[in-house]
CSV table of C-alpha atoms and ligand atoms in Angstrom, one decimal:
chain,number,residue,atom,x,y,z
A,1,MET,CA,-19.6,8.1,25.6
A,2,SER,CA,-17.2,9.3,23.3
A,3,LYS,CA,-13.5,9.3,24.8
A,4,VAL,CA,-11.7,12.6,25.3
A,5,GLN,CA,-8.5,12.9,23.4
A,6,LYS,CA,-5.1,14.9,23.7
A,7,ILE,CA,-4.9,17.8,21.5
A,8,LYS,CA,-2.7,17.7,18.4
A,9,GLY,CA,1.0,18.3,19.0
A,10,VAL,CA,1.0,17.3,22.5
A,11,ALA,CA,2.6,14.1,23.8
A,12,ASP,CA,1.8,11.7,27.0
A,13,MET,CA,5.4,10.3,27.8
A,14,TYR,CA,5.8,7.0,29.3
A,15,PRO,CA,9.1,5.1,29.6
A,16,PRO,CA,11.4,4.6,27.8
A,17,GLU,CA,10.9,8.1,27.1
A,18,SER,CA,10.2,9.6,30.4
A,19,THR,CA,13.3,7.4,32.0
A,20,THR,CA,15.5,9.1,29.1
A,21,PHE,CA,14.1,12.6,30.1
A,22,ALA,CA,15.1,12.2,33.7
A,23,HIS,CA,18.3,10.9,32.2
A,24,LEU,CA,18.8,14.2,30.2
A,25,GLU,CA,17.7,16.3,33.3
A,26,GLN,CA,20.2,14.0,35.8
A,27,THR,CA,22.9,14.7,33.6
A,28,ALA,CA,22.5,18.1,33.1
A,29,ARG,CA,21.9,18.8,36.7
A,30,GLN,CA,25.5,17.0,37.4
A,31,VAL,CA,27.5,18.5,34.1
A,32,PHE,CA,26.2,22.4,34.6
A,33,SER,CA,26.4,22.2,38.4
A,34,ARG,CA,30.7,21.6,37.5
A,35,TYR,CA,30.4,24.9,35.8
A,36,GLY,CA,28.5,26.8,38.3
A,37,TYR,CA,25.1,26.9,37.5
A,38,GLN,CA,22.2,26.6,39.6
A,39,GLU,CA,18.5,25.4,38.6
A,40,VAL,CA,15.7,27.5,39.0
A,41,ARG,CA,11.9,26.9,38.1
A,42,LEU,CA,9.7,29.8,36.5
A,43,PRO,CA,5.9,30.1,35.5
A,44,LEU,CA,4.7,29.0,32.2
A,45,MET,CA,2.3,31.7,31.7
A,46,GLU,CA,3.9,35.1,30.8
A,47,PRO,CA,2.3,38.5,30.2
A,48,THR,CA,1.9,38.9,26.5
A,49,GLN,CA,4.2,41.8,26.0
A,50,LEU,CA,7.4,39.9,27.7
A,51,PHE,CA,7.5,37.7,24.6
A,52,SER,CA,6.7,40.3,21.8
A,53,ARG,CA,9.2,42.8,23.6
A,54,SER,CA,11.9,40.6,23.4
A,55,ILE,CA,11.5,37.9,21.0
A,56,GLY,CA,10.6,40.5,18.3
A,57,GLU,CA,7.2,41.7,16.4
A,58,GLU,CA,8.7,40.4,13.6
A,59,THR,CA,9.5,36.9,14.3
A,60,ASP,CA,7.6,33.8,13.2
A,61,VAL,CA,7.0,33.1,17.2
A,62,VAL,CA,5.3,35.9,17.9
A,63,GLN,CA,3.8,36.7,14.7
A,64,LYS,CA,2.2,32.7,13.8
A,65,GLU,CA,3.2,30.5,17.0
A,66,MET,CA,2.1,31.7,20.3
A,67,TYR,CA,-0.7,30.4,22.3
A,68,THR,CA,-2.3,33.6,23.3
A,69,PHE,CA,-5.5,34.2,25.2
A,70,PRO,CA,-7.1,36.6,28.1
A,71,ASP,CA,-7.2,35.5,31.6
A,72,ARG,CA,-11.0,36.4,32.9
A,73,LYS,CA,-10.0,39.6,33.8
A,74,GLY,CA,-9.1,40.4,30.1
A,75,ARG,CA,-5.6,40.6,30.2
A,76,SER,CA,-3.5,39.0,27.5
A,77,LEU,CA,-1.1,35.9,28.5
A,78,THR,CA,0.8,33.8,26.3
A,79,LEU,CA,2.3,30.0,26.8
A,80,ARG,CA,6.3,30.8,27.5
A,81,PRO,CA,7.1,29.9,23.5
A,82,GLU,CA,11.0,29.5,24.9
A,83,ALA,CA,12.4,30.4,28.3
A,84,THR,CA,15.1,33.1,27.7
A,85,ALA,CA,12.6,36.1,28.1
A,86,GLY,CA,11.3,34.6,31.4
A,87,MET,CA,14.6,33.9,32.7
A,88,MET,CA,15.4,37.9,32.0
A,89,ARG,CA,12.3,38.8,33.4
A,90,ALA,CA,12.9,36.9,36.5
A,91,TYR,CA,16.4,38.2,37.2
A,92,ILE,CA,15.1,41.8,36.8
A,93,GLU,CA,12.3,41.1,39.2
A,94,ASN,CA,13.9,39.3,42.1
A,95,GLY,CA,17.3,42.0,41.8
A,96,LEU,CA,19.6,39.4,41.0
A,97,HIS,CA,21.9,41.8,39.6
A,98,SER,CA,25.0,42.7,41.0
A,99,PRO,CA,27.9,44.6,39.3
A,100,GLY,CA,30.4,42.7,38.2
A,101,ALA,CA,29.1,39.5,39.1
A,102,VAL,CA,28.4,36.6,36.6
A,103,HIS,CA,25.1,34.9,37.3
A,104,LYS,CA,24.6,31.4,36.1
A,105,MET,CA,21.1,29.7,35.9
A,106,PHE,CA,19.3,26.7,34.2
A,107,THR,CA,15.6,25.4,33.8
A,108,PHE,CA,13.9,22.4,32.4
A,109,GLY,CA,10.2,22.2,31.7
A,110,PRO,CA,7.7,22.5,28.6
A,111,MET,CA,7.4,25.5,26.1
A,112,PHE,CA,4.5,25.9,23.5
A,113,ARG,CA,4.9,26.9,19.7
A,114,TYR,CA,1.8,26.6,17.4
A,115,GLU,CA,3.7,24.7,14.5
A,116,ARG,CA,3.0,22.3,12.1
A,117,PRO,CA,3.6,18.9,14.2
A,118,GLN,CA,6.3,16.4,12.6
A,119,LYS,CA,8.9,13.8,14.1
A,120,GLY,CA,10.8,16.4,16.7
A,121,ARG,CA,8.4,19.2,15.9
A,122,MET,CA,5.5,19.4,18.6
A,123,ARG,CA,3.8,22.1,20.0
A,124,GLN,CA,4.0,21.5,23.6
A,125,PHE,CA,8.1,20.6,23.5
A,126,HIS,CA,10.8,20.8,26.6
A,127,GLN,CA,14.0,22.6,26.5
A,128,LEU,CA,16.7,22.5,28.6
A,129,ASP,CA,17.5,26.3,28.7
A,130,VAL,CA,20.8,27.9,30.0
A,131,GLU,CA,21.5,31.3,31.0
A,132,MET,CA,24.6,33.3,31.8
A,133,VAL,CA,24.3,36.7,33.1
A,134,GLY,CA,27.0,39.4,33.3
A,135,ALA,CA,29.8,38.4,31.2
A,136,THR,CA,31.0,40.0,28.2
A,137,GLU,CA,34.1,38.3,27.4
A,138,PRO,CA,34.6,36.0,24.2
A,139,GLN,CA,35.8,33.5,27.1
A,140,ALA,CA,32.1,33.4,28.8
A,141,ASP,CA,30.8,32.1,25.0
A,142,ALA,CA,33.4,29.8,24.6
A,143,GLU,CA,32.8,28.3,28.1
A,144,LEU,CA,29.0,28.2,27.3
A,145,VAL,CA,29.9,26.2,23.7
A,146,LEU,CA,32.3,24.1,25.9
A,147,MET,CA,29.6,23.2,28.3
A,148,LEU,CA,27.3,22.1,25.9
A,149,ALA,CA,29.9,20.0,24.0
A,150,THR,CA,30.8,18.4,27.4
A,151,TYR,CA,27.1,17.6,28.2
A,152,LEU,CA,26.2,16.2,24.7
A,153,ARG,CA,29.4,13.9,25.1
A,154,ALA,CA,28.3,13.1,28.7
A,155,LEU,CA,25.2,11.5,27.0
A,156,GLY,CA,27.2,9.4,24.4
A,157,MET,CA,26.7,12.0,21.5
A,158,ARG,CA,29.2,12.4,19.0
A,159,GLN,CA,28.1,12.9,15.9
A,160,LEU,CA,26.8,16.4,16.3
A,161,THR,CA,27.7,19.7,13.8
A,162,PHE,CA,28.2,23.0,15.7
A,163,GLU,CA,27.5,25.8,13.6
A,164,ILE,CA,28.4,29.2,14.6
A,165,ASN,CA,28.1,32.8,13.2
A,166,SER,CA,28.6,36.2,14.7
A,167,LEU,CA,25.5,38.8,14.6
A,168,GLY,CA,27.6,41.7,15.4
A,169,CYS,CA,27.0,44.7,17.7
A,170,ARG,CA,25.4,47.7,17.5
A,171,THR,CA,28.0,49.4,16.0
A,172,CYS,CA,28.5,46.9,13.0
A,173,ARG,CA,24.6,46.0,12.7
A,174,PRO,CA,23.6,49.2,11.1
A,175,ARG,CA,26.6,48.9,8.6
A,176,HIS,CA,25.0,45.4,7.7
A,177,ARG,CA,21.9,46.6,7.7
A,178,ALA,CA,22.4,48.9,4.9
A,179,ALA,CA,24.3,46.7,2.8
A,180,LEU,CA,21.6,44.3,2.8
A,181,ASP,CA,18.8,47.4,2.4
A,182,ALA,CA,20.9,48.2,-0.6
A,183,PHE,CA,20.9,44.3,-1.8
A,184,PHE,CA,17.0,44.0,-1.6
A,185,ALA,CA,16.6,47.8,-3.5
A,186,ALA,CA,18.8,45.9,-6.2
A,187,LEU,CA,17.4,42.3,-6.4
A,188,PRO,CA,15.9,41.4,-9.6
A,189,GLY,CA,13.6,38.8,-8.5
A,190,PHE,CA,12.5,40.8,-5.1
A,191,GLU,CA,8.5,40.2,-6.5
A,192,GLU,CA,9.4,36.3,-6.2
A,193,LEU,CA,10.1,36.4,-2.7
A,194,CYS,CA,7.3,34.8,0.0
A,195,ASP,CA,5.1,37.8,1.4
A,196,ASP,CA,6.8,37.6,4.6
A,197,CYS,CA,10.2,38.0,3.1
A,198,LYS,CA,8.8,41.2,1.1
A,199,ARG,CA,7.6,42.5,3.9
A,200,ARG,CA,10.5,42.0,6.3
A,201,ALA,CA,13.1,43.1,3.6
A,202,GLY,CA,11.6,46.7,4.8
A,203,THR,CA,11.2,45.9,8.8
A,204,ASN,CA,14.2,43.4,9.9
A,205,PRO,CA,16.0,42.2,6.4
A,206,LEU,CA,18.2,39.8,8.7
A,207,ARG,CA,14.8,37.9,9.0
A,208,VAL,CA,15.1,37.5,5.3
A,209,LEU,CA,18.1,35.4,5.6
A,210,ASP,CA,16.2,33.0,8.5
A,211,CYS,CA,13.6,31.9,5.6
A,212,LYS,CA,13.3,28.0,5.0
A,213,THR,CA,11.5,28.8,1.5
A,214,PRO,CA,14.1,27.4,-1.1
A,215,ARG,CA,12.8,30.3,-3.5
A,216,CYS,CA,13.8,32.6,-1.1
A,217,ARG,CA,16.9,31.3,-0.3
A,218,GLU,CA,18.2,31.0,-4.0
A,219,LEU,CA,17.3,34.5,-4.3
A,220,THR,CA,19.2,35.8,-1.2
A,221,ALA,CA,22.2,33.3,-1.8
A,222,ALA,CA,24.4,36.3,-2.4
A,223,ALA,CA,23.0,38.8,0.4
A,224,PRO,CA,25.8,40.3,2.5
A,225,VAL,CA,27.2,38.3,5.4
A,226,ILE,CA,27.6,39.8,8.5
A,227,GLU,CA,31.0,38.8,8.8
A,228,ASP,CA,32.2,41.2,6.3
A,229,HIS,CA,30.9,44.1,8.3
A,230,LEU,CA,32.1,43.0,11.8
A,231,CYS,CA,33.8,46.1,13.9
A,232,PRO,CA,37.2,45.3,15.3
A,233,ASP,CA,35.7,44.2,18.7
A,234,CYS,CA,33.3,41.8,17.2
A,235,SER,CA,35.8,40.3,14.9
A,236,GLY,CA,38.3,39.7,17.6
A,237,ALA,CA,35.7,38.3,19.9
A,238,TYR,CA,34.7,35.9,17.0
A,239,ALA,CA,38.0,34.8,16.3
A,240,GLU,CA,38.8,34.5,20.0
A,241,VAL,CA,35.8,31.8,20.4
A,242,GLN,CA,36.8,30.3,17.1
A,243,ALA,CA,40.8,29.6,18.7
A,244,ILE,CA,39.2,28.5,22.3
A,245,LEU,CA,36.7,25.8,20.5
A,246,ALA,CA,39.5,24.5,18.3
A,247,GLY,CA,42.2,24.3,20.9
A,248,ALA,CA,39.5,22.6,23.3
A,249,GLY,CA,39.0,19.8,20.2
A,250,VAL,CA,35.3,20.9,19.8
A,251,ASP,CA,34.4,20.6,16.0
A,252,PHE,CA,32.5,23.3,14.1
A,253,VAL,CA,31.9,25.1,11.1
A,254,LYS,CA,31.0,28.6,10.2
A,255,ASN,CA,27.8,29.5,9.1
A,256,PRO,CA,27.3,33.1,7.9
A,257,ARG,CA,23.4,32.5,7.3
A,258,LEU,CA,22.8,31.5,10.7
A,259,VAL,CA,20.9,34.3,12.2
A,260,ARG,CA,18.6,32.4,14.5
A,261,GLY,CA,14.7,32.6,14.6
A,262,LEU,CA,14.6,35.4,17.7
A,263,ASP,CA,15.3,38.7,17.4
A,264,TYR,CA,17.3,39.6,20.4
A,265,TYR,CA,20.7,38.1,19.5
A,266,VAL,CA,24.1,39.8,19.1
A,267,GLY,CA,27.5,38.6,19.1
A,268,LEU,CA,28.3,34.8,18.8
A,269,THR,CA,25.6,32.8,17.7
A,270,PHE,CA,25.4,28.8,17.6
A,271,GLU,CA,23.4,25.8,16.4
A,272,VAL,CA,24.3,22.2,17.2
A,273,THR,CA,22.5,20.1,14.3
A,274,SER,CA,21.9,16.5,13.4
A,275,THR,CA,21.0,15.0,10.3
A,276,ASP,CA,19.3,11.8,12.3
A,277,ILE,CA,16.1,13.4,13.1
A,278,GLY,CA,14.3,14.4,9.7
A,279,ALA,CA,13.9,17.5,8.7
A,280,GLN,CA,13.9,18.9,12.5
A,281,THR,CA,17.8,19.5,12.3
A,282,ALA,CA,18.5,21.9,15.3
A,283,VAL,CA,18.9,20.0,18.3
A,284,ALA,CA,20.2,22.8,20.5
A,285,GLY,CA,20.6,26.9,19.6
A,286,GLY,CA,21.4,29.8,21.3
A,287,GLY,CA,24.3,32.8,21.7
A,288,ARG,CA,24.5,36.6,23.0
A,289,TYR,CA,21.9,38.8,23.7
A,290,ASP,CA,23.4,41.7,25.5
A,291,GLY,CA,20.7,44.7,25.8
A,292,LEU,CA,17.8,42.4,26.2
A,293,VAL,CA,17.7,42.8,29.9
A,294,ARG,CA,18.1,46.4,29.6
A,295,GLN,CA,15.3,46.3,27.0
A,296,LEU,CA,12.9,44.7,29.7
A,297,GLY,CA,13.7,47.4,32.2
A,298,GLY,CA,16.6,46.2,33.8
A,299,PRO,CA,20.3,47.0,34.2
A,300,ASP,CA,22.7,47.3,31.1
A,301,VAL,CA,24.1,43.2,31.8
A,302,PRO,CA,25.7,41.3,28.9
A,303,ALA,CA,24.4,37.8,28.7
A,304,THR,CA,24.4,34.8,26.6
A,305,GLY,CA,22.8,31.6,26.7
A,306,PHE,CA,21.4,28.2,24.5
A,307,ALA,CA,18.4,26.0,24.7
A,308,ILE,CA,18.1,22.4,24.1
A,309,GLY,CA,15.2,20.9,22.4
A,310,MET,CA,14.8,17.5,24.6
A,311,GLU,CA,12.4,15.7,22.5
A,312,ARG,CA,15.1,15.8,19.8
A,313,LEU,CA,17.8,15.1,22.0
A,314,ALA,CA,16.1,12.2,22.9
A,315,LEU,CA,15.7,11.0,19.5
A,316,LEU,CA,19.4,10.8,19.3
A,317,VAL,CA,20.7,9.3,22.5
A,318,PRO,CA,20.4,5.6,23.0
A,319,PRO,CA,17.6,4.7,25.0
A,320,VAL,CA,18.2,4.3,29.1
A,321,GLY,CA,16.7,1.1,30.8
A,322,GLN,CA,15.0,1.4,34.0
A,323,PRO,CA,17.2,-0.3,36.7
A,324,ALA,CA,16.0,-3.8,37.0
A,325,ALA,CA,14.0,-4.4,40.9
A,326,ASP,CA,16.1,-6.1,43.4
A,327,PHE,CA,13.3,-8.2,45.0
A,328,PHE,CA,9.7,-9.3,44.6
A,329,VAL,CA,8.1,-10.6,47.6
A,330,ALA,CA,5.4,-13.4,46.8
A,331,VAL,CA,2.5,-14.2,48.9
A,332,LEU,CA,1.7,-17.7,49.2
A,333,ASP,CA,-1.0,-17.8,51.9
A,334,PRO,CA,-3.7,-16.1,52.9
A,335,ALA,CA,-2.2,-14.5,56.1
A,336,ALA,CA,0.5,-13.2,54.3
A,337,PRO,CA,0.0,-9.8,52.4
A,338,SER,CA,0.5,-8.0,55.4
A,339,PRO,CA,3.5,-9.6,56.7
A,340,ALA,CA,5.1,-9.4,52.9
A,341,LEU,CA,4.3,-5.6,53.0
A,342,ALA,CA,6.0,-5.3,56.4
A,343,LEU,CA,9.0,-7.3,54.5
A,344,ALA,CA,9.0,-5.2,51.3
A,345,GLN,CA,9.3,-2.2,53.4
A,346,GLU,CA,12.1,-3.2,55.6
A,347,LEU,CA,13.9,-4.1,52.4
A,348,ARG,CA,12.9,-0.5,50.7
A,349,GLU,CA,14.4,1.2,54.0
A,350,ALA,CA,17.4,-0.9,53.5
A,351,GLY,CA,17.6,0.8,50.1
A,352,LEU,CA,16.7,-2.1,47.7
A,353,SER,CA,13.8,-1.3,45.2
A,354,GLY,CA,11.1,-3.7,44.5
A,355,GLU,CA,7.6,-5.0,45.1
A,356,THR,CA,5.1,-7.1,46.7
A,357,GLY,CA,2.1,-8.9,45.4
A,358,PHE,CA,-1.2,-7.5,47.7
A,359,ALA,CA,-2.9,-11.2,47.4
A,360,SER,CA,-1.9,-14.6,47.9
A,361,GLY,CA,-1.7,-16.9,44.9
A,362,SER,CA,-0.7,-20.0,43.8
A,363,MET,CA,3.4,-20.6,43.9
A,364,LYS,CA,2.9,-20.9,40.2
A,365,SER,CA,1.1,-17.5,39.3
A,366,ARG,CA,3.2,-16.0,41.8
A,367,MET,CA,6.4,-17.0,40.2
A,368,ARG,CA,5.1,-15.8,37.1
A,369,ALA,CA,4.5,-12.3,38.5
A,370,ALA,CA,8.0,-12.3,39.8
A,371,ASP,CA,9.4,-13.0,36.4
A,372,ARG,CA,7.5,-10.3,34.8
A,373,SER,CA,8.9,-7.7,37.4
A,374,GLY,CA,12.3,-8.5,36.4
A,375,ALA,CA,13.7,-9.0,40.3
A,376,ARG,CA,16.8,-10.5,41.1
A,377,TRP,CA,15.5,-12.0,44.2
A,378,CYS,CA,11.8,-13.5,44.9
A,379,LEU,CA,11.2,-14.0,48.8
A,380,LEU,CA,8.1,-16.2,49.0
A,381,LEU,CA,6.1,-15.9,52.3
A,382,GLY,CA,3.8,-19.4,52.9
A,383,GLY,CA,2.1,-20.8,55.7
A,384,GLN,CA,5.2,-22.4,57.0
A,385,GLU,CA,7.6,-19.6,56.6
A,386,LEU,CA,5.2,-17.2,58.7
A,387,ALA,CA,4.8,-19.8,61.1
A,388,ASP,CA,8.7,-20.2,61.5
A,389,GLY,CA,9.6,-16.3,60.9
A,390,THR,CA,11.4,-17.3,57.9
A,391,VAL,CA,11.2,-16.6,54.2
A,392,THR,CA,12.4,-18.5,51.1
A,393,LEU,CA,15.1,-16.4,49.2
A,394,ARG,CA,15.3,-17.6,45.3
A,395,ASP,CA,17.8,-16.2,43.3
A,396,MET,CA,16.0,-15.3,40.0
A,397,GLY,CA,19.0,-16.0,37.9
A,398,SER,CA,20.3,-19.3,39.2
A,399,GLY,CA,17.0,-20.6,40.4
A,400,GLU,CA,18.7,-21.6,43.5
A,401,GLN,CA,16.6,-21.0,46.9
A,402,ARG,CA,16.8,-21.8,50.5
A,403,THR,CA,14.8,-20.7,53.6
A,404,LEU,CA,16.2,-18.5,56.3
A,405,PRO,CA,15.2,-16.2,59.0
A,406,ARG,CA,13.8,-12.9,57.6
A,407,ALA,CA,16.1,-10.7,59.4
A,408,GLU,CA,18.7,-12.6,58.0
A,409,ALA,CA,17.5,-12.4,54.8
A,410,VAL,CA,16.9,-8.6,54.6
A,411,ALA,CA,21.1,-8.7,56.0
A,412,LEU,CA,21.9,-10.5,52.8
A,413,LEU,CA,19.9,-9.1,50.3
A,414,ALA,CA,21.2,-5.5,51.9
A,415,ASN,CA,24.8,-6.5,51.7
A,416,ARG,CA,24.7,-7.8,48.4
A,417,GLY,CA,22.3,-4.9,46.8
B,501,HAM,P1,15.3,28.1,19.7
B,501,HAM,O1,16.1,28.0,18.8
B,501,HAM,O2,14.2,28.8,19.3
B,501,HAM,O3,15.8,29.1,20.7
B,501,HAM,O4,14.8,26.7,20.2
B,501,HAM,C1,15.6,26.0,21.0
B,501,HAM,C2,15.9,24.5,20.6
B,501,HAM,O5,14.5,24.2,21.2
B,501,HAM,C3,15.8,24.1,19.4
B,501,HAM,O6,17.2,24.1,18.7
B,501,HAM,C4,15.1,22.8,19.1
B,501,HAM,O7,15.7,21.5,19.5
B,501,HAM,C5,13.8,23.1,20.2
B,501,HAM,N1,12.7,23.5,19.5
B,501,HAM,C6,12.4,24.9,19.2
B,501,HAM,N2,10.7,24.7,18.5
B,501,HAM,C7,10.5,23.3,18.8
B,501,HAM,C8,9.5,22.4,18.6
B,501,HAM,N3,8.3,23.0,18.1
B,501,HAM,N4,9.4,21.1,18.9
B,501,HAM,C9,10.5,20.4,19.2
B,501,HAM,N5,11.6,21.2,19.7
B,501,HAM,C10,11.5,22.4,19.1
B,501,HAM,C11,15.5,29.6,21.8
B,501,HAM,O8,14.1,29.2,22.4
B,501,HAM,C12,16.6,30.7,22.6
B,501,HAM,N6,15.4,30.9,23.6
B,501,HAM,C13,17.5,29.5,23.0
B,501,HAM,C14,18.3,30.8,23.9
B,501,HAM,C15,18.6,30.5,25.4
B,501,HAM,N7,19.1,31.5,23.3
B,501,HAM,C16,19.6,31.9,24.7
B,501,HAM,N8,19.5,31.1,25.8
């Protein structure tokens, strides 16, 4: 019979990658909790309109990349392509809003986008997503970027670039939009833009700046940048964030074309990029998205956040090894498997990690198994040890061994770790 294989763009994850993922999550829990964030877990499936209403009808994600299907009652569902929309739906639905309060939360998990798979780009990938709702101050954006930098440093990463931009607010956006409209109306090579860009120049011209097609980038190289159209509040906030980051020693570059791939952004946006993961340079991205909660039927609260692509991060952090086992109980007598299991159980309850063979075998084959396990200690249970209530303890590093009462061996190992 033919074998069933996994679908394109998804991965089975084993050590060392799965161990690295656990390390990324554990470090995130430690670092983010220092900033007052709490972990939440949300559904992978949501009503389709949640995403079309928040991410934007004109984005690649909504137009080309969503896994959307009718359920058995014909309702349109979508596998989440990102976490922010679901986080805000849950914030509203669970009544988490309280006036004046800042709500900080994070989550990990799989996201789904129908993209062309390549190194660092999957159809099922994982994000570490962070959201802060309720703070409008530029210090909140700065704190978020500082937390991201702290997290990346805690993972031992230094060679990363922070790119930042401001996308302005409801006051400055229309002015920039008018400048973009005028630019496209007068663009000599307009017909050479890709079909998406030609359409978006009319519907959502900011998206054109995000196009990856080289010809489109060339043609729009001189397009007006939002920074020249920021209102005093937005330019003040942008300057403040830059001053805080510079003061805290976070290196950043201003990228006036950083518009991000999702439509809900306003104000500060940022990306962390690396040149070490092939064509996929963005490791993390985020920014402010005031207005989204209201757009989804909730209160008018400001919000800001970011997400890290865990597969891309895993390509950059040094691999994390599984901690070595403490012991291996080698069974050398047909009567020994049960006492061996009892001994292993005692050791595990004392906080040690290790394994036991479930069947007896020759000394040679059991020592091979102990070697393979990488354990520091091997405990041998043969006929003599069973009769005497002892165990032979072998230090796998030095090869030294001695026989002692079982309780003493447990106490010895528990004390030495
Ligand atoms: P995003 O830029 O679309 O932002 O995705 C964030 C990160 O997810 C990217 O920088 C990248 O590392 C990773 N990523 C995206 N697509 C793929 C893929 N197909 N394969 C592997 N990794 C991928 C967001 O999703 C926003 N929700 C971030 C945010 C949170 N903004 C505010 N709060």
